[in-house]
GROMACS .gro file of N, CA and C in nm:
model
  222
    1UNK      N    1  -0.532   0.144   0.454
    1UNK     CA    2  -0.459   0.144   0.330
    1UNK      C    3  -0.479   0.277   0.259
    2UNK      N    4  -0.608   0.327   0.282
    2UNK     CA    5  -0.630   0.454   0.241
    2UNK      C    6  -0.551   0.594   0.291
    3UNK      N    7  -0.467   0.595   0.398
    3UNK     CA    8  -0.407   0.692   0.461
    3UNK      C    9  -0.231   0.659   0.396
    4UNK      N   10  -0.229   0.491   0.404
    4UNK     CA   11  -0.097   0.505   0.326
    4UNK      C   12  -0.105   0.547   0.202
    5UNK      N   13  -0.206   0.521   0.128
    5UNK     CA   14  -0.190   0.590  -0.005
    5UNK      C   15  -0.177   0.749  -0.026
    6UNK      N   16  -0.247   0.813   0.054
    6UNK     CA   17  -0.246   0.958   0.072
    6UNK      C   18  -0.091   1.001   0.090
    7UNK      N   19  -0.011   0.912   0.219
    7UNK     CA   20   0.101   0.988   0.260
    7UNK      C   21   0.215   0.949   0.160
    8UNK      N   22   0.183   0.813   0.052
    8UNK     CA   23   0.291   0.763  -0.028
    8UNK      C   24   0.257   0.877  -0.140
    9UNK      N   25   0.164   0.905  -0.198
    9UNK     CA   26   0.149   1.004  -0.278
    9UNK      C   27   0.163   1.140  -0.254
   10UNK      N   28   0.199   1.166  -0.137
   10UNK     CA   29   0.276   1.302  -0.082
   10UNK      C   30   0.180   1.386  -0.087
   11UNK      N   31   0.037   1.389  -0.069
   11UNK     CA   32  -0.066   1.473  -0.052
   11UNK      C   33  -0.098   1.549  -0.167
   12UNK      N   34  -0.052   1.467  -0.299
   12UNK     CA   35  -0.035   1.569  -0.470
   12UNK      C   36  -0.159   1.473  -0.499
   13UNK      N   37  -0.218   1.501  -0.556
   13UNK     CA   38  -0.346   1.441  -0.645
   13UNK      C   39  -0.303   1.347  -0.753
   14UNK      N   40  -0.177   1.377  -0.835
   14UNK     CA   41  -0.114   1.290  -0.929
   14UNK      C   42  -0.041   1.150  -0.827
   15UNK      N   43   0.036   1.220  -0.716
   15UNK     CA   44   0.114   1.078  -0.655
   15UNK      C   45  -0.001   1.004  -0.545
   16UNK      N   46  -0.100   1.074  -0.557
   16UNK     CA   47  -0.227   0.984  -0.508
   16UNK      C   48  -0.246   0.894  -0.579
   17UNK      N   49  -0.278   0.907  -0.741
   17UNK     CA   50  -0.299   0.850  -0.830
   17UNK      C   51  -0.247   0.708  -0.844
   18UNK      N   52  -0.116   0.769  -0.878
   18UNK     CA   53   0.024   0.653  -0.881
   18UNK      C   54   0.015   0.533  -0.744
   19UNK      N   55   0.002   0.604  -0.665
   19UNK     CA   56  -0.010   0.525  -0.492
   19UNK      C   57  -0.131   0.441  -0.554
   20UNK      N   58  -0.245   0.479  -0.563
   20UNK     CA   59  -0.353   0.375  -0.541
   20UNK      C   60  -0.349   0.320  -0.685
   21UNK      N   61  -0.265   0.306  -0.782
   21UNK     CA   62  -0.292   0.218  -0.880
   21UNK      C   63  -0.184   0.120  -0.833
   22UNK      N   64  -0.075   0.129  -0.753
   22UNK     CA   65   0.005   0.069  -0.720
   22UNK      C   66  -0.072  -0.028  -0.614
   23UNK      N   67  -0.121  -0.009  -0.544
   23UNK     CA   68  -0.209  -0.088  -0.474
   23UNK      C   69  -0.314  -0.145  -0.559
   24UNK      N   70  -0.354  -0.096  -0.606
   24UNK     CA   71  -0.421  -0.173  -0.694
   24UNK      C   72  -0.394  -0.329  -0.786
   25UNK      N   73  -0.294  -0.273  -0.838
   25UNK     CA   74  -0.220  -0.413  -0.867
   25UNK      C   75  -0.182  -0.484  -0.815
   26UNK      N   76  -0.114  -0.452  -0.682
   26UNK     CA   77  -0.118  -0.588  -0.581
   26UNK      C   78  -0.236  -0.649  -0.535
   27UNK      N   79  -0.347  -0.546  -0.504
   27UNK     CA   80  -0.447  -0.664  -0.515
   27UNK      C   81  -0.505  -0.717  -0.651
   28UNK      N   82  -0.479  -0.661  -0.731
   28UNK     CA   83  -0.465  -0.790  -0.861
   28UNK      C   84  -0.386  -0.883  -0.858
   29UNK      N   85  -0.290  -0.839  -0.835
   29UNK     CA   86  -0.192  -0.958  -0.818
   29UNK      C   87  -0.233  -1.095  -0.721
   30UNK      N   88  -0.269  -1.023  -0.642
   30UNK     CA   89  -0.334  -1.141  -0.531
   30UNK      C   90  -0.444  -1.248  -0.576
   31UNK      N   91  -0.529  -1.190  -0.664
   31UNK     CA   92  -0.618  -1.254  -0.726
   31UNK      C   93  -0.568  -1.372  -0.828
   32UNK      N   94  -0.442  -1.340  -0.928
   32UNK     CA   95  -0.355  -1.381  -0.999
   32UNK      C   96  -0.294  -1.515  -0.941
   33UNK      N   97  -0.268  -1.441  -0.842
   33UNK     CA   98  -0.150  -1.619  -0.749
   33UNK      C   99  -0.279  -1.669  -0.693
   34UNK      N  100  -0.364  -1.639  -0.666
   34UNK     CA  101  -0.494  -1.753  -0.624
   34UNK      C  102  -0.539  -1.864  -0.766
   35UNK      N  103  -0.509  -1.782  -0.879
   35UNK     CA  104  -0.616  -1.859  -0.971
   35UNK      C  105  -0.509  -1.970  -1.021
   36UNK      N  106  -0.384  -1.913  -0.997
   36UNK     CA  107  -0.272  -2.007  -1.016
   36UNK      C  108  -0.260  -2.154  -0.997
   37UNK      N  109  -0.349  -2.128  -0.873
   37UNK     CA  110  -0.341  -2.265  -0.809
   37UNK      C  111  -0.217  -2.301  -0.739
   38UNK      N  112  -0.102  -2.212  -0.674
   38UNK     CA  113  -0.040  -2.236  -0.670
   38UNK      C  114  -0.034  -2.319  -0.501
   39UNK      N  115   0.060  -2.412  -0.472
   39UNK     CA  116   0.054  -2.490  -0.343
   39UNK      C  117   0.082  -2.430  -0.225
   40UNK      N  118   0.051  -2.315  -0.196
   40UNK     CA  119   0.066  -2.240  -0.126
   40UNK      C  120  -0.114  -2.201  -0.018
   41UNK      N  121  -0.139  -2.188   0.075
   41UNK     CA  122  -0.236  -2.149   0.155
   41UNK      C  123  -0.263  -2.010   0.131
   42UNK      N  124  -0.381  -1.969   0.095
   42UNK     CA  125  -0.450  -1.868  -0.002
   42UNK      C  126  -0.453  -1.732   0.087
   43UNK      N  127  -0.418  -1.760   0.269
   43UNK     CA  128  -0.415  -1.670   0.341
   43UNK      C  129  -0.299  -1.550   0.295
   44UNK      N  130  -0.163  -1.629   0.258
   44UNK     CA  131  -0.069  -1.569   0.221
   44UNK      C  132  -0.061  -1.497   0.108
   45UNK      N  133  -0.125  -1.483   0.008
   45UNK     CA  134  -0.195  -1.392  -0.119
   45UNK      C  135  -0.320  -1.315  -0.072
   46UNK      N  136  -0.360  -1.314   0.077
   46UNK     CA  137  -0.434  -1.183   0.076
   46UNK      C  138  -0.360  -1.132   0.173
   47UNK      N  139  -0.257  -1.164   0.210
   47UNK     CA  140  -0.174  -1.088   0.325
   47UNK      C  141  -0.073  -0.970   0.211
   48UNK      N  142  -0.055  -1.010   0.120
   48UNK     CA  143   0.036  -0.965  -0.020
   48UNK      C  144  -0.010  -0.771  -0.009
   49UNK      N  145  -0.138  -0.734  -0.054
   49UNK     CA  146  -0.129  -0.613  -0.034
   49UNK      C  147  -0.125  -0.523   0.070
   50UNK      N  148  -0.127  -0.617   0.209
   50UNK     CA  149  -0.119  -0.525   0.373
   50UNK      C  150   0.048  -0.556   0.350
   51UNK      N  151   0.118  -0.623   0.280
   51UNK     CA  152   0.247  -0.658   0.374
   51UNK      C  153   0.322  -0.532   0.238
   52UNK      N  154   0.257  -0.540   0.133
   52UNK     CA  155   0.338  -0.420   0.056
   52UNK      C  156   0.317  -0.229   0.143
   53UNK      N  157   0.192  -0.225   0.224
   53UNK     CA  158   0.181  -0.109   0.239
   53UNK      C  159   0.242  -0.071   0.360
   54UNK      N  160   0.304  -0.216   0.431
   54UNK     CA  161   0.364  -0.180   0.547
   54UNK      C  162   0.516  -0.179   0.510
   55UNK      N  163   0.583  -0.197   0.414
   55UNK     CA  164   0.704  -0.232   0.350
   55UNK      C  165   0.737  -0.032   0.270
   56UNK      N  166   0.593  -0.041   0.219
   56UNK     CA  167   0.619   0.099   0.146
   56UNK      C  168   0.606   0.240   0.248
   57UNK      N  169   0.520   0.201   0.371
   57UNK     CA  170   0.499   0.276   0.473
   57UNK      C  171   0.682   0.292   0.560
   58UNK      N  172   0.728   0.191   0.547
   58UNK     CA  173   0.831   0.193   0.685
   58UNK      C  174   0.986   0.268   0.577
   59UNK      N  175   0.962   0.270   0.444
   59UNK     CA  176   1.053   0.344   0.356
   59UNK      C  177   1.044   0.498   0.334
   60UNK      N  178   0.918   0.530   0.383
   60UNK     CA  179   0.903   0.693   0.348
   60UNK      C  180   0.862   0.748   0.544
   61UNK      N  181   0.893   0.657   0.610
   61UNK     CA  182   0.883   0.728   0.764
   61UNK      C  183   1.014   0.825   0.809
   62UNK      N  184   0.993   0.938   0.810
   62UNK     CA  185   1.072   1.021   0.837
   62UNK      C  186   1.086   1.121   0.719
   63UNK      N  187   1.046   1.042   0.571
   63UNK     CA  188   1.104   1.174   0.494
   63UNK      C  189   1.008   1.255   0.430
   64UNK      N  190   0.853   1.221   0.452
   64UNK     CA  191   0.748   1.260   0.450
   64UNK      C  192   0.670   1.350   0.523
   65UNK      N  193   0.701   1.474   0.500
   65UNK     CA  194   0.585   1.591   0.579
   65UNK      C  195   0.431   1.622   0.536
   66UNK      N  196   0.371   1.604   0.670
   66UNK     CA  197   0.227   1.637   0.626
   66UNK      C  198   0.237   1.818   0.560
   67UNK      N  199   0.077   1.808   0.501
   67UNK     CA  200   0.051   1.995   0.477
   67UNK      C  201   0.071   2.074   0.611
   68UNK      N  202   0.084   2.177   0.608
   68UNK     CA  203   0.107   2.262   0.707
   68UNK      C  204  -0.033   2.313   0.755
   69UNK      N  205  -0.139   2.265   0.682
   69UNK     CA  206  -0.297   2.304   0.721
   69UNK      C  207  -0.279   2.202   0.773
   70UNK      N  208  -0.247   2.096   0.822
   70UNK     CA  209  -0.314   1.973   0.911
   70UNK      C  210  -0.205   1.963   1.045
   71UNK      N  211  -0.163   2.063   1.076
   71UNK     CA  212  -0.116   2.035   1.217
   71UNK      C  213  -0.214   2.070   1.334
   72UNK      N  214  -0.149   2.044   1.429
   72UNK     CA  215  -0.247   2.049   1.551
   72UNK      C  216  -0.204   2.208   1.600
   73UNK      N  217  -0.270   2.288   1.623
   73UNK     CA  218  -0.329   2.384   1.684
   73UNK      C  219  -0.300   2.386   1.852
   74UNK      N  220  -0.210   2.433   1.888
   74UNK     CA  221  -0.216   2.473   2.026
   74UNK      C  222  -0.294   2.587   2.115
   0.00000   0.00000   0.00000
């Protein structure tokens, strides 16, 4: 979750920021629909913040370039 946050925040220190408070709240959120009580199996509120980072991961594939210091070296 830590690498999606890096690449959703575009390697800027501010959209780092933004990225991991955004995650953040979904796992608040998760905590939220647990205390709810709602009739639902509790597996599915901790699946909530992997299924947002794979949702937010598969929207920025392709339009996201790493730094130009982190390529591979031939």
């Amino acid at each position: 979750m830590a690498i999606a946050i890096v690449v959703l925040g575009r390697w800027h220190p501010g959209g780092v920021a933004l990225a991991a408070l955004l995650f953040g709240g979904a796992t608040a959120l998760q905590f939220l629909f647990q205390a709810l009580g709602l009739a639902v199996p509790y597996q599915f509120f901790l699946m909530f913040p992997y299924l947002l980072t794979l949702l937010a991961l598969g929207r920025v594939v392709g339009r996201v370039q790493a730094p130009a210091g982190l390529a591979a070296e031939d």
